[in-house]
CSV table of C-alpha atoms and ligand atoms in Angstrom, one decimal:
chain,number,residue,atom,x,y,z
A,1,MET,CA,-42.9,31.3,-29.5
A,2,SER,CA,-40.7,28.2,-29.4
A,3,GLN,CA,-40.4,25.9,-32.8
A,4,VAL,CA,-42.8,23.2,-31.0
A,5,LYS,CA,-44.4,21.7,-33.1
A,6,SER,CA,-48.2,20.6,-32.6
A,7,VAL,CA,-50.1,18.9,-30.4
A,8,LEU,CA,-53.2,17.4,-31.5
A,9,CYS,CA,-55.7,15.9,-28.9
A,10,VAL,CA,-58.2,12.8,-30.5
A,11,GLY,CA,-61.3,12.2,-28.8
A,12,CYS,CA,-64.5,14.2,-27.8
A,13,THR,CA,-65.9,17.3,-27.4
A,14,VAL,CA,-69.4,17.3,-25.4
A,15,ILE,CA,-71.9,20.3,-23.7
A,16,ASP,CA,-72.0,19.6,-20.0
A,17,PHE,CA,-74.5,22.0,-18.3
A,18,VAL,CA,-74.3,21.5,-14.5
A,19,THR,CA,-76.3,23.1,-12.1
A,20,ILE,CA,-74.6,24.4,-8.9
A,21,ASN,CA,-77.5,23.0,-5.5
A,22,GLY,CA,-77.6,23.6,-2.2
A,23,SER,CA,-78.7,19.6,-1.9
A,24,TYR,CA,-79.2,17.1,-3.8
A,25,PRO,CA,-83.0,17.8,-5.2
A,26,LYS,CA,-85.8,14.4,-3.2
A,27,GLU,CA,-86.9,13.1,-7.0
A,28,ASP,CA,-89.8,14.1,-8.7
A,29,THR,CA,-89.9,17.7,-7.2
A,30,ASP,CA,-89.7,21.1,-9.1
A,31,ARG,CA,-86.9,23.9,-7.4
A,32,ARG,CA,-84.0,26.3,-8.7
A,33,CYS,CA,-80.4,25.6,-8.4
A,34,LEU,CA,-77.9,28.4,-6.9
A,35,ASP,CA,-75.8,28.3,-10.1
A,36,GLY,CA,-76.1,27.6,-13.5
A,37,PHE,CA,-73.7,27.1,-16.4
A,38,TRP,CA,-73.2,24.8,-20.2
A,39,GLN,CA,-69.5,24.8,-21.2
A,40,ARG,CA,-67.6,22.5,-23.2
A,41,GLY,CA,-66.2,19.2,-21.9
A,42,GLY,CA,-64.7,16.2,-22.4
A,43,ASN,CA,-62.1,14.4,-22.3
A,44,ALA,CA,-59.0,15.4,-25.5
A,45,SER,CA,-61.1,18.5,-25.8
A,46,ASN,CA,-59.8,19.2,-22.4
A,47,VAL,CA,-56.4,18.1,-23.0
A,48,SER,CA,-56.8,20.8,-25.7
A,49,THR,CA,-58.2,23.4,-23.6
A,50,VAL,CA,-55.5,23.1,-20.8
A,51,LEU,CA,-52.5,22.8,-23.0
A,52,ARG,CA,-53.4,26.0,-24.9
A,53,VAL,CA,-53.9,28.0,-21.0
A,54,LEU,CA,-50.0,26.5,-21.1
A,55,GLY,CA,-49.1,27.8,-23.9
A,56,CYS,CA,-48.9,24.7,-26.4
A,57,LYS,CA,-49.9,24.8,-30.1
A,58,VAL,CA,-52.9,22.2,-30.2
A,59,ASP,CA,-55.6,21.5,-32.6
A,60,PHE,CA,-58.4,19.0,-31.9
A,61,PHE,CA,-59.4,16.3,-33.8
A,62,GLY,CA,-62.9,14.1,-33.3
A,63,MET,CA,-67.2,14.1,-34.9
A,64,LEU,CA,-68.2,18.1,-34.6
A,65,SER,CA,-71.8,18.5,-35.7
A,66,ARG,CA,-73.6,21.0,-37.9
A,67,SER,CA,-76.7,21.3,-35.3
A,68,ASP,CA,-77.1,24.7,-34.2
A,69,ALA,CA,-76.1,23.1,-30.6
A,70,PHE,CA,-73.2,22.8,-31.1
A,71,ARG,CA,-72.6,26.7,-31.7
A,72,VAL,CA,-71.2,26.7,-28.7
A,73,LEU,CA,-68.4,25.1,-28.8
A,74,LEU,CA,-67.2,25.7,-32.1
A,75,ASP,CA,-67.2,29.6,-30.5
A,76,ASP,CA,-65.6,28.6,-27.8
A,77,LEU,CA,-62.8,26.3,-29.8
A,78,CYS,CA,-61.6,28.8,-32.0
A,79,LYS,CA,-62.0,31.8,-28.8
A,80,ARG,CA,-59.0,29.8,-28.2
A,81,GLU,CA,-57.3,28.9,-31.2
A,82,ILE,CA,-57.9,25.5,-31.2
A,83,GLY,CA,-57.4,24.0,-34.6
A,84,THR,CA,-60.3,21.9,-35.9
A,85,LYS,CA,-59.8,22.2,-39.7
A,86,ASP,CA,-59.2,17.9,-40.0
A,87,CYS,CA,-62.4,17.2,-38.2
A,88,PRO,CA,-65.1,15.4,-39.4
A,89,PHE,CA,-69.1,16.8,-39.4
A,90,THR,CA,-72.3,14.6,-38.8
A,91,GLU,CA,-76.2,16.6,-38.9
A,92,ARG,CA,-76.0,15.1,-35.1
A,93,ASP,CA,-77.4,16.2,-32.6
A,94,PRO,CA,-74.0,16.5,-30.5
A,95,PRO,CA,-73.3,14.1,-26.8
A,96,PHE,CA,-73.7,16.8,-24.0
A,97,SER,CA,-73.5,15.6,-20.3
A,98,SER,CA,-76.2,17.1,-17.0
A,99,VAL,CA,-74.3,17.6,-14.7
A,100,ILE,CA,-75.4,18.1,-11.1
A,101,LEU,CA,-73.0,19.8,-8.0
A,102,ALA,CA,-74.3,19.6,-4.6
A,103,GLN,CA,-73.0,21.7,-1.6
A,104,ASP,CA,-73.4,19.9,0.8
A,105,SER,CA,-72.3,16.4,0.4
A,106,GLY,CA,-69.1,17.4,-2.1
A,107,THR,CA,-71.0,15.4,-4.3
A,108,ARG,CA,-71.0,16.2,-8.1
A,109,THR,CA,-73.0,13.2,-9.7
A,110,ILE,CA,-73.0,13.1,-14.4
A,111,ILE,CA,-75.3,11.8,-16.6
A,112,HIS,CA,-74.1,10.8,-19.5
A,113,CYS,CA,-76.5,11.2,-23.1
A,114,ASN,CA,-74.5,10.1,-26.8
A,115,LYS,CA,-77.5,8.7,-28.6
A,116,ASP,CA,-74.7,6.5,-31.1
A,117,TYR,CA,-73.7,9.7,-31.5
A,118,PRO,CA,-70.8,8.5,-34.6
A,119,GLN,CA,-67.4,8.5,-34.0
A,120,THR,CA,-64.1,9.2,-36.2
A,121,THR,CA,-62.6,6.9,-38.2
A,122,TYR,CA,-59.5,5.9,-39.6
A,123,GLU,CA,-60.4,6.7,-43.0
A,124,ASP,CA,-60.6,11.3,-41.5
A,125,PHE,CA,-57.0,10.8,-39.6
A,126,SER,CA,-55.7,9.4,-42.8
A,127,LYS,CA,-56.3,13.3,-44.4
A,128,ILE,CA,-54.8,14.7,-42.4
A,129,ASN,CA,-51.0,16.1,-43.2
A,130,LEU,CA,-48.7,14.4,-39.2
A,131,ALA,CA,-45.5,16.4,-40.5
A,132,GLN,CA,-46.8,19.3,-38.4
A,133,TYR,CA,-48.0,17.6,-34.8
A,134,GLY,CA,-44.6,17.0,-32.5
A,135,TRP,CA,-47.0,15.5,-29.7
A,136,VAL,CA,-50.3,13.6,-30.8
A,137,HIS,CA,-52.8,11.7,-27.6
A,138,PHE,CA,-55.6,10.0,-27.3
A,139,GLU,CA,-58.3,9.2,-25.4
A,140,ALA,CA,-58.9,5.6,-24.6
A,141,ARG,CA,-62.7,4.9,-26.8
A,142,ASN,CA,-63.5,3.3,-30.1
A,143,THR,CA,-60.9,0.7,-30.0
A,144,PRO,CA,-59.9,-1.0,-33.5
A,145,HIS,CA,-60.1,2.4,-35.5
A,146,THR,CA,-57.7,4.3,-32.3
A,147,LEU,CA,-54.7,1.4,-33.4
A,148,LYS,CA,-55.3,1.6,-36.1
A,149,MET,CA,-54.4,5.4,-36.4
A,150,MET,CA,-52.2,5.1,-33.7
A,151,GLN,CA,-50.5,2.3,-36.0
A,152,SER,CA,-50.4,5.0,-39.0
A,153,ILE,CA,-48.1,7.3,-37.1
A,154,ARG,CA,-45.8,4.5,-35.8
A,155,ASP,CA,-45.0,4.0,-40.4
A,156,TYR,CA,-45.3,7.3,-40.9
A,157,ASN,CA,-42.1,7.7,-38.0
A,158,GLN,CA,-40.6,4.8,-39.7
A,159,ARG,CA,-40.8,7.1,-43.1
A,160,THR,CA,-40.1,9.5,-42.1
A,161,GLY,CA,-37.4,9.7,-39.4
A,162,GLN,CA,-39.8,12.1,-37.5
A,163,GLY,CA,-40.4,11.2,-33.9
A,164,ILE,CA,-43.8,11.8,-33.6
A,165,ILE,CA,-45.5,11.1,-29.5
A,166,ILE,CA,-47.9,9.1,-28.9
A,167,SER,CA,-49.4,9.5,-25.5
A,168,LEU,CA,-53.5,7.9,-24.2
A,169,ASP,CA,-55.3,8.8,-21.3
A,170,PHE,CA,-56.6,5.6,-20.1
A,171,GLU,CA,-60.2,5.7,-18.1
A,172,THR,CA,-62.1,3.1,-18.9
A,173,ARG,CA,-63.3,-0.5,-20.4
A,174,TYR,CA,-59.5,-2.5,-19.2
A,175,GLU,CA,-60.1,-5.4,-21.3
A,176,GLN,CA,-61.3,-3.7,-24.7
A,177,ASN,CA,-58.9,-1.0,-24.1
A,178,GLN,CA,-55.5,-2.2,-23.5
A,179,GLU,CA,-54.1,-3.4,-26.6
A,180,LEU,CA,-53.8,-0.1,-27.0
A,181,CYS,CA,-50.7,0.7,-25.2
A,182,ALA,CA,-48.5,-1.0,-26.9
A,183,PRO,CA,-48.4,1.0,-29.6
A,184,CYS,CA,-47.9,4.8,-27.1
A,185,ASP,CA,-44.7,5.9,-26.0
A,186,PHE,CA,-47.0,7.4,-22.9
A,187,VAL,CA,-49.0,5.7,-21.2
A,188,VAL,CA,-51.6,7.4,-18.4
A,189,PHE,CA,-53.5,5.0,-16.5
A,190,SER,CA,-57.0,6.1,-14.4
A,191,LYS,CA,-56.6,5.1,-10.6
A,192,GLU,CA,-60.6,4.0,-10.7
A,193,LEU,CA,-59.9,1.9,-13.6
A,194,ALA,CA,-56.4,0.4,-10.8
A,195,GLY,CA,-59.0,0.3,-8.1
A,196,GLN,CA,-61.5,-2.1,-10.4
A,197,LEU,CA,-58.3,-3.9,-11.3
A,198,GLY,CA,-57.7,-4.9,-7.6
A,199,TRP,CA,-54.4,-3.2,-8.1
A,200,LYS,CA,-53.1,-2.0,-4.7
A,201,THR,CA,-50.5,1.7,-5.7
A,202,PRO,CA,-49.5,3.4,-8.1
A,203,ARG,CA,-46.2,0.8,-8.6
A,204,GLN,CA,-47.9,-2.5,-8.5
A,205,SER,CA,-50.8,-0.8,-11.7
A,206,CYS,CA,-47.0,0.1,-14.0
A,207,VAL,CA,-46.1,-3.9,-12.8
A,208,GLU,CA,-48.9,-5.7,-13.6
A,209,LEU,CA,-49.8,-2.8,-17.2
A,210,ALA,CA,-46.3,-3.3,-18.3
A,211,ALA,CA,-46.2,-7.1,-17.5
A,212,LYS,CA,-48.8,-6.8,-20.7
A,213,ILE,CA,-46.8,-5.2,-23.6
A,214,PRO,CA,-44.9,-8.3,-25.5
A,215,GLU,CA,-41.4,-8.6,-25.5
A,216,SER,CA,-40.9,-8.4,-28.9
A,217,GLY,CA,-41.8,-4.1,-29.0
A,218,PRO,CA,-41.0,-0.6,-27.4
A,219,LYS,CA,-42.4,-0.7,-24.1
A,220,PRO,CA,-43.8,2.6,-23.3
A,221,VAL,CA,-43.7,4.9,-20.1
A,222,PHE,CA,-46.7,4.2,-17.9
A,223,ILE,CA,-47.5,6.2,-15.4
A,224,CYS,CA,-50.6,6.4,-12.8
A,225,PRO,CA,-51.9,9.0,-11.5
A,226,TRP,CA,-52.9,8.7,-7.9
A,227,GLY,CA,-54.8,11.9,-6.0
A,228,SER,CA,-53.4,13.7,-2.2
A,229,ALA,CA,-50.4,9.7,-2.9
A,230,GLY,CA,-49.1,12.3,-5.9
A,231,ALA,CA,-48.1,9.6,-8.8
A,232,GLY,CA,-46.1,6.8,-9.5
A,233,ALA,CA,-44.0,6.7,-13.5
A,234,LEU,CA,-42.3,3.0,-14.9
A,235,ASP,CA,-40.0,4.4,-18.4
A,236,ALA,CA,-39.3,1.5,-20.1
A,237,ASN,CA,-36.1,0.1,-18.3
A,238,GLY,CA,-37.8,-1.0,-15.3
A,239,ASN,CA,-37.1,2.7,-13.3
A,240,TYR,CA,-40.2,3.3,-11.5
A,241,TYR,CA,-40.5,7.0,-9.5
A,242,GLU,CA,-43.1,8.1,-7.2
A,243,MET,CA,-43.7,12.3,-7.8
A,244,SER,CA,-46.1,13.6,-3.9
A,245,SER,CA,-48.8,16.1,-4.4
A,246,TYR,CA,-48.8,19.3,-4.1
A,247,LYS,CA,-51.3,20.0,-0.4
A,248,GLN,CA,-53.8,22.4,-1.9
A,249,ASP,CA,-56.0,24.5,1.2
A,250,LYS,CA,-58.9,24.6,-1.1
A,251,VAL,CA,-60.7,22.7,-3.1
A,252,VAL,CA,-62.4,25.0,-6.1
A,253,ASP,CA,-63.4,22.5,-8.7
A,254,THR,CA,-62.4,19.3,-8.8
A,255,LEU,CA,-63.6,18.4,-13.1
A,256,GLY,CA,-60.7,18.1,-14.8
A,257,ALA,CA,-58.1,18.0,-12.8
A,258,GLY,CA,-56.9,14.2,-14.3
A,259,ASP,CA,-57.4,16.0,-17.7
A,260,SER,CA,-54.9,19.4,-16.4
A,261,PHE,CA,-52.5,16.9,-15.4
A,262,MET,CA,-52.7,14.8,-18.4
A,263,ALA,CA,-51.3,18.3,-20.4
A,264,GLY,CA,-49.3,19.1,-18.1
A,265,PHE,CA,-47.0,16.5,-18.7
A,266,ILE,CA,-47.3,16.9,-22.0
A,267,TYR,CA,-46.2,20.2,-21.8
A,268,ALA,CA,-42.8,19.7,-19.5
A,269,THR,CA,-42.1,16.2,-22.6
A,270,LEU,CA,-42.6,18.2,-25.8
A,271,GLU,CA,-42.3,21.7,-24.4
A,272,GLY,CA,-39.6,22.2,-21.5
A,273,GLN,CA,-37.6,18.5,-22.5
A,274,ARG,CA,-37.3,18.2,-19.4
A,275,SER,CA,-36.7,14.0,-17.6
A,276,LEU,CA,-40.2,11.6,-16.7
A,277,ALA,CA,-40.0,12.3,-12.7
A,278,GLU,CA,-39.3,16.5,-13.3
A,279,SER,CA,-42.0,16.6,-15.7
A,280,VAL,CA,-44.8,14.2,-14.0
A,281,ASP,CA,-43.9,17.2,-10.6
A,282,PHE,CA,-45.1,19.4,-12.9
A,283,ALA,CA,-47.6,17.5,-13.8
A,284,ASN,CA,-49.0,16.6,-10.3
A,285,ARG,CA,-48.6,20.5,-9.7
A,286,VAL,CA,-50.7,21.5,-13.0
A,287,ALA,CA,-53.5,19.0,-11.4
A,288,SER,CA,-53.7,20.5,-7.5
A,289,HIS,CA,-53.5,24.0,-9.0
A,290,LYS,CA,-56.4,23.6,-11.1
A,291,ILE,CA,-58.4,22.7,-8.3
A,292,THR,CA,-58.7,26.2,-6.5
A,293,GLY,CA,-59.9,27.2,-9.2
A,294,PHE,CA,-63.0,27.5,-11.1
A,295,GLY,CA,-62.4,26.6,-14.9
A,296,TYR,CA,-58.6,26.1,-15.9
A,297,GLU,CA,-57.9,29.7,-16.9
A,298,HIS,CA,-55.4,30.7,-12.9
A,299,ILE,CA,-53.2,27.1,-14.7
A,300,SER,CA,-51.8,30.1,-17.3
A,301,GLN,CA,-50.1,31.6,-13.9
A,302,LEU,CA,-48.2,28.2,-13.9
A,303,GLY,CA,-44.6,27.7,-15.7
A,304,LEU,CA,-42.0,25.1,-16.0
A,305,SER,CA,-39.5,28.4,-15.0
A,306,ASN,CA,-40.6,28.4,-11.0
B,401,LIG,C1,-63.3,11.1,-18.8
B,401,LIG,O1,-62.4,11.8,-17.3
B,401,LIG,C2,-63.0,10.8,-16.0
B,401,LIG,C3,-62.7,12.2,-14.9
B,401,LIG,O2,-61.9,11.8,-15.3
B,401,LIG,C4,-63.5,9.9,-16.3
B,401,LIG,O3,-64.0,9.8,-15.1
B,401,LIG,C5,-63.9,9.3,-17.8
B,401,LIG,O4,-64.4,7.6,-17.3
B,401,LIG,C6,-63.4,9.7,-19.4
B,401,LIG,N1,-64.0,9.5,-20.3
B,401,LIG,C7,-63.3,8.5,-21.2
B,401,LIG,C8,-63.4,7.9,-22.5
B,401,LIG,O5,-61.7,8.3,-20.8
B,402,LIG,C1,-64.2,19.2,-19.1
B,402,LIG,O1,-63.8,20.3,-18.0
B,402,LIG,C2,-65.2,21.4,-18.1
B,402,LIG,C3,-64.6,22.4,-17.1
B,402,LIG,O2,-64.5,22.9,-16.7
B,402,LIG,C4,-66.0,20.4,-16.6
B,402,LIG,O3,-66.6,20.4,-16.2
B,402,LIG,C5,-66.2,18.9,-17.1
B,402,LIG,O4,-66.9,17.8,-15.8
B,402,LIG,C6,-64.4,17.8,-18.0
B,402,LIG,N1,-64.5,17.0,-18.6
B,402,LIG,C7,-64.0,16.2,-18.0
B,402,LIG,C8,-64.9,14.2,-18.6
B,402,LIG,O5,-63.2,15.3,-17.4
C-alpha cells in the first residue's frame, strides 16, 4: 500500500431499514415486501465505505451509541476496518431511516428519524491527533461546531506546515451552511440545492458559490455533480472544467451514488495525485459504476490506472 496518510470522514452514521416492494404501499394496509435488509447509512459513513473499497485508509468521526441496536453499525465499521477510535459515545438510541423502494414506479421514499440524536462537538474533535490525516471530509451540518473544526485544521496546517486538505459535501440548508465553504479546499455542491436556488447549470452554480467567498482569503474549488450531464468544477484561478458522465445501460441501485462520487474524487486527488479535471472524471466513473450494482463492493473493480 501507499505511504499516503488516512482520510477522516466527519458526519453521521444511521441504520437504514430498506424494503423492496412491487408497488408503493396503500395507506392503512398490511402487506409483505419482496425483499428487505438493514444496513449502515449516512453520508459521511457511506463515503468512508467507498474510500475503503477503493483502498484508502479511513477513519470515521461521529457520535456512536452504546444502544444494542447500534451494534450492527459498529460491527460493520469494524469488519470494513474503518477506524472509530476518537468517536464519542452516547446512551441514546441511534438515528434510523425507513426506505421504501417501489419497483413499478422506481421511486424511493425515505423517512428520517433522528430524535435529537446528539452531534459531535468541537471539544470532541479537538482531542484528535491530526498528524495522521492527509484529508478531512465534512458533511454540511452542525454549522457552528463544524466551522470551528475546520478552522482548527487550518490553524494546525499553519502551525506545523502540514497541508491537510479539507472538503465539504454541501447538500442541505444553503443559508445556514454557506459559511462552511470559505475554510475548505474543495466543496461539492448538490444539483438539488442549486435547483432550489434557481441556478440552472453547474457553471452558474460554481460561479455563484465562488462569488460569496471573501476576496481576502484563498478560494476553494467548487464542484457540482449534475446527474447524467456529468459535473462542473471551478478552480481558485477561475478556470472552469466540465466533465461528461459515463452512460450505463443498466441501472440497478442509485442509493449512495453521490457519496461514491465524493469518495472517487478524494481517492483520485489524494492517493492518485491527479489533477482537478482528472479527479472529477474519476469521480464520475465511480458514481456511474456504483449504480450498476447493489451496495458498493463492485466499485473495487475500478482503479486509477485503467
Ligand atoms: C445525504 O445525501 C442525500 C443523497 O445524496 C441527500 O439527499 C441528503 O441531503 C444528504 N444529507 C446531508 C446531511 O447532507
Ligand atoms: C448509504 O448507503 C446505503 C447502502 O447503499 C444506502 O442504502 C443509503 O441510502 C445511503 N445513504 C445516503 C444518505 O446516501
